[in-house]
Amino acid sequence: MIVFDLRCDGGHVFESWFGSSADYADQKERGLVRCPLCDSASVEKAVMAPNVAAKGNQRAAMNADPMKAALAALAKAQEKALEGSEWVGSRFADRARAMHLGEEATAPIHGQATPQEARALVEEGVPVAPLPLPVVPPGARN
């Protein structure tokens, strides 16, 4: 995973994780990269702080970051929760809507939806819930 420091046109700076630079470019182009504070889609890479090299016990101390441990635990819990769920990728909104309307058998699914697709589903009364971490296809890692 690559961690990018991002900045929206409102001046908010935040981190976001991507599998590669190409993943960032693709998700930005599709309108999926948005500021978590103001929901602006006008987001650019911010200047990043340099990565400080560490040796031996210093590296172990740096890896003891409680935020990293919490995110790892959250990722593991989310992975466990999705074990019985089918990955439907970008077809998520269409499949969820079809199940809600009775056009398709109800089943646990997960995938990706744009913010606009997610809002439309909620407004239509389709029961959906966002996941705490980004969802990636099977075999890929957050």
mmCIF file of C-alpha atoms in Angstrom:
data_model
loop_
_atom_site.group_PDB
_atom_site.id
_atom_site.type_symbol
_atom_site.label_atom_id
_atom_site.label_comp_id
_atom_site.label_asym_id
_atom_site.label_seq_id
_atom_site.Cartn_x
_atom_site.Cartn_y
_atom_site.Cartn_z
ATOM 1 C CA MET A 1 0.000 0.000 0.000
ATOM 2 C CA ILE A 2 1.030 3.579 -0.672
ATOM 3 C CA VAL A 3 0.029 6.347 1.714
ATOM 4 C CA PHE A 4 -0.623 9.726 0.082
ATOM 5 C CA ASP A 5 -0.987 13.013 1.911
ATOM 6 C CA LEU A 6 -3.870 14.757 0.137
ATOM 7 C CA ARG A 7 -5.215 18.321 0.290
ATOM 8 C CA CYS A 8 -8.661 19.518 -0.828
ATOM 9 C CA ASP A 9 -9.449 22.955 -2.234
ATOM 10 C CA GLY A 10 -10.830 23.849 1.228
ATOM 11 C CA GLY A 11 -7.334 23.451 2.707
ATOM 12 C CA HIS A 12 -7.986 20.201 4.605
ATOM 13 C CA VAL A 13 -5.025 17.790 4.637
ATOM 14 C CA PHE A 14 -5.617 14.066 5.115
ATOM 15 C CA GLU A 15 -4.046 10.673 4.392
ATOM 16 C CA SER A 16 -5.399 8.067 2.028
ATOM 17 C CA TRP A 17 -4.057 4.626 1.132
ATOM 18 C CA PHE A 18 -3.884 3.174 -2.370
ATOM 19 C CA GLY A 19 -2.493 -0.022 -3.845
ATOM 20 C CA SER A 20 -0.484 1.972 -6.399
ATOM 21 C CA SER A 21 -0.176 5.389 -8.004
ATOM 22 C CA ALA A 22 -2.327 4.071 -10.856
ATOM 23 C CA ASP A 23 -5.063 3.129 -8.350
ATOM 24 C CA TYR A 24 -4.984 6.689 -6.986
ATOM 25 C CA ALA A 25 -5.238 8.167 -10.509
ATOM 26 C CA ASP A 26 -8.107 5.826 -11.449
ATOM 27 C CA GLN A 27 -10.094 6.486 -8.262
ATOM 28 C CA LYS A 28 -9.520 10.258 -8.518
ATOM 29 C CA GLU A 29 -10.720 10.239 -12.132
ATOM 30 C CA ARG A 30 -13.874 8.315 -11.102
ATOM 31 C CA GLY A 31 -14.647 10.871 -8.352
ATOM 32 C CA LEU A 32 -13.978 8.408 -5.526
ATOM 33 C CA VAL A 33 -11.218 10.447 -3.867
ATOM 34 C CA ARG A 34 -13.005 13.006 -1.702
ATOM 35 C CA CYS A 35 -12.177 15.037 1.372
ATOM 36 C CA PRO A 36 -13.539 13.270 4.475
ATOM 37 C CA LEU A 37 -14.194 16.633 6.159
ATOM 38 C CA CYS A 38 -16.004 18.641 3.460
ATOM 39 C CA ASP A 39 -16.719 15.982 0.756
ATOM 40 C CA SER A 40 -14.910 18.042 -1.904
ATOM 41 C CA ALA A 41 -13.798 16.081 -4.962
ATOM 42 C CA SER A 42 -11.189 18.752 -5.746
ATOM 43 C CA VAL A 43 -8.296 16.867 -4.148
ATOM 44 C CA GLU A 44 -4.587 16.933 -5.010
ATOM 45 C CA LYS A 45 -1.483 15.309 -3.560
ATOM 46 C CA ALA A 46 -0.009 17.402 -0.754
ATOM 47 C CA VAL A 47 3.691 17.825 -0.049
ATOM 48 C CA MET A 48 4.724 14.793 1.995
ATOM 49 C CA ALA A 49 7.058 14.759 4.964
ATOM 50 C CA PRO A 50 10.316 12.888 4.346
ATOM 51 C CA ASN A 51 10.523 9.300 5.540
ATOM 52 C CA VAL A 52 13.133 9.153 8.339
ATOM 53 C CA ALA A 53 15.371 6.098 8.291
ATOM 54 C CA ALA A 54 15.656 4.086 11.507
ATOM 55 C CA LYS A 55 17.854 1.227 12.687
ATOM 56 C CA GLY A 56 17.347 -1.735 14.978
ATOM 57 C CA ASN A 57 15.302 -0.932 18.086
ATOM 58 C CA GLN A 58 14.323 2.476 16.685
ATOM 59 C CA ARG A 59 12.355 0.764 13.913
ATOM 60 C CA ALA A 60 10.588 -1.500 16.428
ATOM 61 C CA ALA A 61 9.629 1.557 18.484
ATOM 62 C CA MET A 62 8.283 3.290 15.357
ATOM 63 C CA ASN A 63 6.240 0.200 14.443
ATOM 64 C CA ALA A 64 4.586 0.210 17.850
ATOM 65 C CA ASP A 65 2.305 3.023 16.651
ATOM 66 C CA PRO A 66 -1.113 2.464 18.273
ATOM 67 C CA MET A 67 -2.920 3.906 15.226
ATOM 68 C CA LYS A 68 -1.339 1.284 12.961
ATOM 69 C CA ALA A 69 -2.330 -1.446 15.400
ATOM 70 C CA ALA A 70 -5.904 -0.141 15.535
ATOM 71 C CA LEU A 71 -6.147 0.014 11.732
ATOM 72 C CA ALA A 72 -4.752 -3.516 11.441
ATOM 73 C CA ALA A 73 -7.344 -4.784 13.936
ATOM 74 C CA LEU A 74 -10.115 -2.950 12.071
ATOM 75 C CA ALA A 75 -8.962 -4.405 8.739
ATOM 76 C CA LYS A 76 -8.929 -7.913 10.217
ATOM 77 C CA ALA A 77 -12.444 -7.471 11.666
ATOM 78 C CA GLN A 78 -13.745 -6.141 8.345
ATOM 79 C CA GLU A 79 -12.145 -9.057 6.476
ATOM 80 C CA LYS A 80 -13.830 -11.508 8.872
ATOM 81 C CA ALA A 81 -17.211 -9.771 8.456
ATOM 82 C CA LEU A 82 -16.977 -10.008 4.658
ATOM 83 C CA GLU A 83 -16.089 -13.727 4.547
ATOM 84 C CA GLY A 84 -19.624 -14.820 3.641
ATOM 85 C CA SER A 85 -20.237 -11.897 1.313
ATOM 86 C CA GLU A 86 -19.867 -11.858 -2.483
ATOM 87 C CA TRP A 87 -17.573 -9.262 -4.105
ATOM 88 C CA VAL A 88 -19.556 -7.533 -6.885
ATOM 89 C CA GLY A 89 -17.140 -4.687 -7.612
ATOM 90 C CA SER A 90 -18.579 -1.663 -9.383
ATOM 91 C CA ARG A 91 -21.917 -3.467 -9.929
ATOM 92 C CA PHE A 92 -22.717 -2.931 -6.222
ATOM 93 C CA ALA A 93 -25.373 -0.206 -6.667
ATOM 94 C CA ASP A 94 -27.215 -2.099 -9.417
ATOM 95 C CA ARG A 95 -27.186 -5.398 -7.501
ATOM 96 C CA ALA A 96 -28.296 -3.796 -4.210
ATOM 97 C CA ARG A 97 -31.129 -1.964 -5.965
ATOM 98 C CA ALA A 98 -32.255 -5.159 -7.769
ATOM 99 C CA MET A 99 -32.353 -7.063 -4.458
ATOM 100 C CA HIS A 100 -34.286 -4.251 -2.797
ATOM 101 C CA LEU A 101 -36.865 -4.249 -5.602
ATOM 102 C CA GLY A 102 -37.216 -8.045 -5.491
ATOM 103 C CA GLU A 103 -35.756 -8.494 -8.971
ATOM 104 C CA GLU A 104 -32.940 -10.608 -7.576
ATOM 105 C CA ALA A 105 -32.633 -12.961 -4.602
ATOM 106 C CA THR A 106 -31.338 -11.291 -1.447
ATOM 107 C CA ALA A 107 -27.724 -12.170 -0.625
ATOM 108 C CA PRO A 108 -24.850 -10.567 1.268
ATOM 109 C CA ILE A 109 -22.725 -8.532 -1.166
ATOM 110 C CA HIS A 110 -19.971 -5.943 -0.999
ATOM 111 C CA GLY A 111 -18.329 -3.809 -3.649
ATOM 112 C CA GLN A 112 -17.687 -0.244 -4.656
ATOM 113 C CA ALA A 113 -20.033 2.661 -5.303
ATOM 114 C CA THR A 114 -19.430 6.307 -6.043
ATOM 115 C CA PRO A 115 -20.595 8.773 -3.393
ATOM 116 C CA GLN A 116 -23.472 9.728 -5.711
ATOM 117 C CA GLU A 117 -24.525 6.078 -6.158
ATOM 118 C CA ALA A 118 -24.406 5.513 -2.387
ATOM 119 C CA ARG A 119 -26.520 8.621 -1.716
ATOM 120 C CA ALA A 120 -29.083 7.524 -4.332
ATOM 121 C CA LEU A 121 -29.370 4.076 -2.720
ATOM 122 C CA VAL A 122 -29.941 5.600 0.722
ATOM 123 C CA GLU A 123 -32.523 8.060 -0.668
ATOM 124 C CA GLU A 124 -34.353 5.131 -2.325
ATOM 125 C CA GLY A 125 -34.473 3.281 0.996
ATOM 126 C CA VAL A 126 -32.048 0.535 -0.053
ATOM 127 C CA PRO A 127 -30.414 -0.817 3.128
ATOM 128 C CA VAL A 128 -26.668 -0.279 2.659
ATOM 129 C CA ALA A 129 -23.877 0.482 5.082
ATOM 130 C CA PRO A 130 -20.441 1.953 4.420
ATOM 131 C CA LEU A 131 -17.446 -0.048 5.551
ATOM 132 C CA PRO A 132 -14.812 1.595 7.754
ATOM 133 C CA LEU A 133 -11.944 0.817 5.355
ATOM 134 C CA PRO A 134 -11.844 0.873 1.551
ATOM 135 C CA VAL A 135 -12.982 -2.390 -0.014
ATOM 136 C CA VAL A 136 -10.753 -4.042 -2.585
ATOM 137 C CA PRO A 137 -11.263 -7.052 -4.863
ATOM 138 C CA PRO A 138 -10.539 -10.530 -3.489
ATOM 139 C CA GLY A 139 -6.839 -11.226 -3.367
ATOM 140 C CA ALA A 140 -5.921 -7.553 -3.010
ATOM 141 C CA ARG A 141 -4.986 -6.151 0.388
ATOM 142 C CA ASN A 142 -5.902 -2.906 2.120
#
